[in-house]
């Protein structure tokens, strides 16, 4: 999704990790992606909320290390390291304007948001479970 967002916004996409946990080979994190703003969430243009669970043991060490540094969006890392990936959407979601999650974003009143739940297969393995909510389009 990172490349699609960069193309749409005509801007680099920045990562803001809001929370993360690692237990053995299971790594989870909640993030915001922002476009065309300074490197602080308060002044940036929030474009996506994501929650991922990653099986680190299914990734190459260089990919794993870069993910754990929490400096770049996941999609950009996978592309950079030429990870063969296939995204398997499981469900598509629409969050109505009254949804509690919409309150997390600086959205105009009455705005809806859309997203997907799915799996990213990396080099043929189901390595990443994800929820992505696009906050603006």
Coordinates of N, CA and C in Angstrom, one line a residue:
X1 N 0.8 -1.2 0.0 CA 0.0 0.0 0.0 C 0.9 1.3 0.0
X2 N 2.1 1.2 0.5 CA 2.9 2.3 0.6 C 3.2 3.0 -0.7
X3 N 3.5 2.2 -1.8 CA 3.7 2.8 -3.1 C 2.5 3.4 -3.7
X4 N 1.3 2.8 -3.4 CA 0.1 3.4 -3.9 C -0.2 4.8 -3.2
X5 N 0.1 4.8 -1.9 CA -0.1 6.1 -1.2 C 0.9 7.1 -1.7
X6 N 2.1 6.8 -1.9 CA 3.1 7.7 -2.4 C 2.7 8.3 -3.8
X7 N 2.2 7.4 -4.6 CA 1.8 7.9 -5.9 C 0.6 8.8 -5.8
X8 N -0.4 8.4 -5.0 CA -1.6 9.2 -4.9 C -1.3 10.6 -4.3
X9 N -0.5 10.6 -3.2 CA -0.2 11.9 -2.6 C 1.0 12.6 -3.2
X10 N 1.7 12.0 -4.1 CA 2.8 12.6 -4.8 C 3.8 13.1 -3.7
X11 N 4.0 12.2 -2.7 CA 4.8 12.6 -1.6 C 5.4 11.3 -0.9
X12 N 6.6 11.4 -0.3 CA 7.1 10.3 0.5 C 6.1 10.0 1.6
X13 N 6.0 8.8 2.0 CA 5.2 8.4 3.1 C 6.1 8.1 4.4
X14 N 5.7 8.7 5.5 CA 6.4 8.6 6.7 C 5.7 7.6 7.7
X15 N 6.5 6.9 8.4 CA 6.0 5.9 9.4 C 6.0 6.6 10.8
X16 N 4.9 6.4 11.5 CA 4.8 6.7 12.9 C 4.3 5.5 13.7
X17 N 5.2 4.9 14.5 CA 4.8 3.7 15.2 C 4.2 4.2 16.5
X18 N 2.9 3.8 16.7 CA 2.2 4.2 17.9 C 2.4 3.3 19.1
X19 N 2.6 2.0 18.7 CA 2.7 0.9 19.8 C 3.3 -0.3 19.1
X20 N 4.1 -1.1 19.8 CA 4.6 -2.3 19.2 C 4.9 -3.3 20.4
X21 N 5.0 -4.6 20.0 CA 5.3 -5.6 20.9 C 6.0 -6.7 20.2
X22 N 7.0 -7.4 20.8 CA 7.6 -8.5 20.3 C 7.6 -9.6 21.3
X23 N 7.1 -10.8 20.9 CA 7.2 -12.0 21.8 C 7.7 -13.1 20.9
X24 N 9.0 -13.4 21.1 CA 9.6 -14.5 20.3 C 9.6 -14.0 18.9
X25 N 9.1 -14.8 18.0 CA 9.1 -14.5 16.5 C 7.8 -13.7 16.1
X26 N 7.0 -13.4 17.1 CA 5.7 -12.6 16.7 C 6.0 -11.2 17.1
X27 N 5.8 -10.3 16.1 CA 6.0 -8.9 16.2 C 4.7 -8.2 15.8
X28 N 4.1 -7.4 16.6 CA 3.0 -6.6 16.2 C 3.2 -5.1 16.4
X29 N 2.6 -4.3 15.6 CA 2.7 -2.9 15.8 C 1.4 -2.2 15.2
X30 N 1.1 -1.0 15.8 CA 0.1 -0.1 15.4 C 0.8 1.1 14.9
X31 N 0.4 1.5 13.7 CA 1.1 2.6 13.0 C 0.1 3.6 12.4
X32 N 0.6 4.8 12.2 CA 0.0 5.8 11.3 C 1.0 6.0 10.2
X33 N 0.5 6.2 8.9 CA 1.4 6.6 7.8 C 0.9 8.1 7.5
X34 N 1.9 8.9 7.2 CA 1.6 10.3 6.9 C 2.2 10.7 5.6
X35 N 1.7 11.8 5.0 CA 2.2 12.3 3.8 C 2.3 13.8 3.9
X36 N 3.3 14.3 3.2 CA 3.5 15.8 3.0 C 3.5 16.6 4.2
X37 N 4.1 16.1 5.3 CA 4.1 16.9 6.5 C 5.5 16.7 7.2
X38 N 5.7 17.6 8.2 CA 6.9 17.4 9.0 C 6.9 16.1 9.7
X39 N 8.0 15.8 10.3 CA 8.2 14.5 11.0 C 7.6 14.4 12.4
X40 N 6.4 15.0 12.5 CA 5.6 14.9 13.7 C 4.2 14.7 13.4
X41 N 3.6 13.7 14.1 CA 2.2 13.4 13.7 C 1.2 14.5 13.9
X42 N 1.5 15.5 14.8 CA 0.6 16.6 15.1 C 0.4 17.5 13.8
X43 N 1.5 17.6 13.0 CA 1.5 18.5 11.9 C 1.4 17.8 10.5
X44 N 1.3 16.5 10.5 CA 1.3 15.7 9.3 C -0.1 15.4 8.8
X45 N -0.2 15.0 7.6 CA -1.4 14.6 6.9 C -1.6 13.1 7.1
X46 N -2.4 12.6 8.0 CA -2.6 11.2 8.3 C -3.3 10.6 7.1
X47 N -2.7 9.5 6.6 CA -3.3 8.9 5.4 C -3.7 7.4 5.6
X48 N -3.1 6.8 6.7 CA -3.5 5.4 6.9 C -3.2 5.0 8.4
X49 N -4.1 4.2 8.9 CA -3.8 3.5 10.2 C -3.6 2.0 9.8
X50 N -2.6 1.4 10.4 CA -2.4 0.0 10.2 C -2.1 -0.7 11.5
X51 N -2.5 -2.0 11.5 CA -2.1 -2.9 12.6 C -1.6 -4.1 11.9
X52 N -0.4 -4.6 12.2 CA 0.1 -5.8 11.6 C 0.7 -6.8 12.7
X53 N 0.6 -8.0 12.3 CA 1.3 -9.1 13.1 C 2.2 -9.8 12.1
X54 N 3.5 -9.8 12.5 CA 4.5 -10.3 11.5 C 5.2 -11.5 12.2
X55 N 5.3 -12.6 11.4 CA 6.1 -13.7 11.8 C 7.5 -13.5 11.3
X56 N 8.3 -13.0 12.2 CA 9.7 -12.7 11.9 C 10.5 -13.8 11.4
X57 N 10.2 -15.0 11.8 CA 11.0 -16.2 11.4 C 10.8 -16.5 10.0
X58 N 9.8 -15.9 9.3 CA 9.6 -16.2 7.9 C 10.2 -15.2 7.0
X59 N 10.9 -14.2 7.5 CA 11.6 -13.2 6.8 C 13.1 -13.3 6.8
X60 N 13.8 -12.8 5.8 CA 15.2 -12.8 5.8 C 15.7 -11.8 6.9
X61 N 16.9 -12.1 7.4 CA 17.5 -11.3 8.5 C 17.5 -9.8 8.2
X62 N 17.9 -9.4 7.0 CA 18.0 -8.0 6.7 C 16.6 -7.3 6.7
X63 N 15.6 -8.0 6.2 CA 14.3 -7.5 6.3 C 13.8 -7.4 7.7
X64 N 14.0 -8.4 8.4 CA 13.6 -8.5 9.9 C 14.2 -7.3 10.6
X65 N 15.5 -7.1 10.4 CA 16.2 -6.1 11.2 C 15.7 -4.7 10.8
X66 N 15.4 -4.5 9.5 CA 14.9 -3.1 9.1 C 13.5 -2.9 9.7
X67 N 12.6 -3.9 9.7 CA 11.3 -3.8 10.3 C 11.4 -3.4 11.8
X68 N 12.3 -4.1 12.5 CA 12.5 -3.8 13.9 C 13.1 -2.5 14.2
X69 N 13.7 -1.8 13.3 CA 14.2 -0.5 13.5 C 13.1 0.6 13.5
X70 N 11.9 0.3 12.9 CA 10.8 1.1 13.0 C 11.0 2.5 12.3
X71 N 11.7 2.5 11.2 CA 12.0 3.8 10.5 C 11.3 4.0 9.2
X72 N 10.9 2.8 8.6 CA 10.3 2.9 7.2 C 9.0 2.1 7.2
X73 N 8.1 2.5 6.3 CA 6.9 1.7 6.2 C 7.2 0.2 5.7
X74 N 6.4 -0.7 6.2 CA 6.6 -2.1 5.9 C 6.6 -2.3 4.4
X75 N 5.7 -1.8 3.6 CA 5.7 -2.0 2.1 C 7.0 -1.5 1.5
X76 N 7.5 -0.4 1.9 CA 8.7 0.1 1.3 C 9.9 -0.8 1.6
X77 N 9.9 -1.4 2.8 CA 11.0 -2.4 3.2 C 10.9 -3.6 2.3
X78 N 9.7 -4.2 2.1 CA 9.6 -5.4 1.3 C 10.0 -5.1 -0.1
X79 N 9.6 -4.0 -0.7 CA 10.0 -3.6 -2.0 C 11.5 -3.5 -2.1
X80 N 12.1 -2.7 -1.2 CA 13.5 -2.5 -1.2 C 14.3 -3.8 -1.2
X81 N 13.9 -4.8 -0.4 CA 14.6 -6.0 -0.3 C 14.1 -7.1 -1.3
X82 N 13.3 -6.6 -2.3 CA 12.9 -7.6 -3.4 C 12.2 -8.8 -2.8
X83 N 11.4 -8.6 -1.8 CA 10.7 -9.8 -1.2 C 9.5 -10.0 -2.2
X84 N 9.4 -11.3 -2.6 CA 8.3 -11.7 -3.5 C 7.1 -11.7 -2.6
X85 N 6.1 -10.9 -2.9 CA 4.9 -10.8 -2.0 C 3.6 -10.9 -2.8
X86 N 2.6 -11.5 -2.1 CA 1.3 -11.6 -2.7 C 0.4 -11.2 -1.5
X87 N -0.5 -10.3 -1.8 CA -1.5 -9.8 -0.8 C -2.8 -10.6 -1.0
X88 N -3.2 -11.2 0.0 CA -4.5 -11.9 0.0 C -5.5 -11.2 0.9
X89 N -6.4 -10.4 0.2 CA -7.4 -9.7 1.0 C -8.4 -10.7 1.5
X90 N -8.8 -10.6 2.8 CA -9.8 -11.5 3.3 C -11.1 -10.7 3.4
X91 N -11.1 -9.5 3.9 CA -12.3 -8.7 4.1 C -12.0 -7.3 3.7
X92 N -13.0 -6.6 3.2 CA -12.9 -5.1 3.0 C -13.9 -4.5 4.0
X93 N -13.5 -3.4 4.6 CA -14.3 -2.8 5.6 C -14.7 -1.3 5.2
X94 N -15.8 -0.9 5.7 CA -16.2 0.5 5.6 C -16.5 1.0 7.0
X95 N -15.8 2.0 7.5 CA -16.1 2.6 8.8 C -17.0 3.8 8.6
X96 N -18.2 3.7 9.2 CA -19.1 4.9 9.0 C -18.6 6.1 9.8
X97 N -19.1 7.2 9.5 CA -18.6 8.5 10.1 C -18.7 8.4 11.6
X98 N -19.6 7.7 12.2 CA -19.8 7.6 13.6 C -18.9 6.6 14.3
X99 N -18.1 5.9 13.5 CA -17.2 4.9 14.1 C -16.2 5.5 15.1
X100 N -15.9 4.8 16.1 CA -15.0 5.3 17.1 C -13.6 5.5 16.5
X101 N -13.2 4.6 15.6 CA -11.9 4.7 14.9 C -11.7 6.0 14.1
X102 N -12.8 6.5 13.6 CA -12.7 7.8 12.8 C -12.2 8.9 13.7
X103 N -12.6 8.9 15.0 CA -12.1 9.9 15.9 C -10.6 9.9 16.1
X104 N -9.9 8.9 15.7 CA -8.4 8.9 15.8 C -7.8 9.8 14.8
X105 N -8.5 10.2 13.8 CA -7.9 10.9 12.7 C -8.5 12.3 12.7
X106 N -7.7 13.2 12.0 CA -8.2 14.6 11.8 C -9.1 14.6 10.5
X107 N -10.3 14.0 10.6 CA -11.1 13.9 9.5 C -12.2 15.0 9.5
X108 N -12.6 15.4 8.3 CA -13.8 16.3 8.2 C -15.0 15.6 8.8
X109 N -15.9 16.4 9.4 CA -17.1 15.8 9.9 C -17.9 15.1 8.9
X110 N -18.4 13.9 9.3 CA -19.2 13.1 8.4 C -18.4 12.2 7.5
X111 N -17.1 12.1 7.6 CA -16.2 11.3 6.7 C -16.3 9.9 7.1
X112 N -16.2 9.0 6.1 CA -16.1 7.6 6.3 C -14.7 7.2 6.0
X113 N -14.3 6.0 6.4 CA -13.0 5.5 6.0 C -13.2 4.1 5.5
X114 N -12.2 3.6 4.8 CA -12.3 2.3 4.1 C -11.0 1.5 4.4
X115 N -11.0 0.2 4.4 CA -9.8 -0.6 4.6 C -10.0 -2.0 4.2
X116 N -9.0 -2.8 4.6 CA -9.0 -4.2 4.3 C -8.2 -5.0 5.4
X117 N -8.6 -6.2 5.6 CA -8.0 -7.1 6.4 C -7.4 -8.2 5.5
X118 N -6.2 -8.6 5.7 CA -5.6 -9.6 4.8 C -4.3 -10.2 5.3
X119 N -3.7 -10.9 4.4 CA -2.5 -11.6 4.7 C -1.5 -11.2 3.6
X120 N -0.3 -10.9 3.9 CA 0.8 -10.7 2.9 C 1.7 -12.0 3.0
X121 N 1.7 -12.7 1.8 CA 2.6 -13.8 1.7 C 3.9 -13.3 1.2
X122 N 5.0 -13.6 2.0 CA 6.3 -13.2 1.6 C 7.1 -14.4 1.2
X123 N 7.6 -14.4 0.0 CA 8.3 -15.5 -0.6 C 7.5 -16.8 -0.4
X124 N 6.2 -16.7 -0.6 CA 5.4 -17.9 -0.6 C 4.8 -18.3 0.8
X125 N 5.2 -17.6 1.9 CA 4.8 -17.9 3.2 C 3.9 -16.8 3.8
X126 N 2.8 -17.2 4.5 CA 1.9 -16.2 5.1 C 2.5 -15.6 6.3
X127 N 3.3 -14.5 6.0 CA 4.2 -14.0 7.0 C 3.5 -12.8 7.8
X128 N 2.5 -12.1 7.2 CA 2.1 -10.9 7.8 C 0.5 -10.8 7.7
X129 N -0.1 -10.7 8.9 CA -1.5 -10.4 9.0 C -1.7 -8.9 9.2
X130 N -2.7 -8.3 8.5 CA -2.7 -6.8 8.5 C -4.2 -6.3 8.5
X131 N -4.3 -5.2 9.1 CA -5.5 -4.3 9.0 C -5.0 -3.0 8.5
X132 N -5.5 -2.5 7.4 CA -5.2 -1.2 6.9 C -6.4 -0.4 6.7
X133 N -6.4 0.8 7.3 CA -7.6 1.8 7.1 C -7.0 3.0 6.5
X134 N -7.5 3.3 5.3 CA -7.1 4.5 4.6 C -8.0 5.6 5.1
X135 N -7.3 6.6 5.6 CA -8.1 7.7 6.3 C -8.5 8.9 5.4
X136 N -7.8 9.0 4.3 CA -8.1 10.1 3.4 C -7.8 9.6 2.0
X137 N -8.5 10.1 1.0 CA -8.2 9.7 -0.4 C -8.5 10.8 -1.2

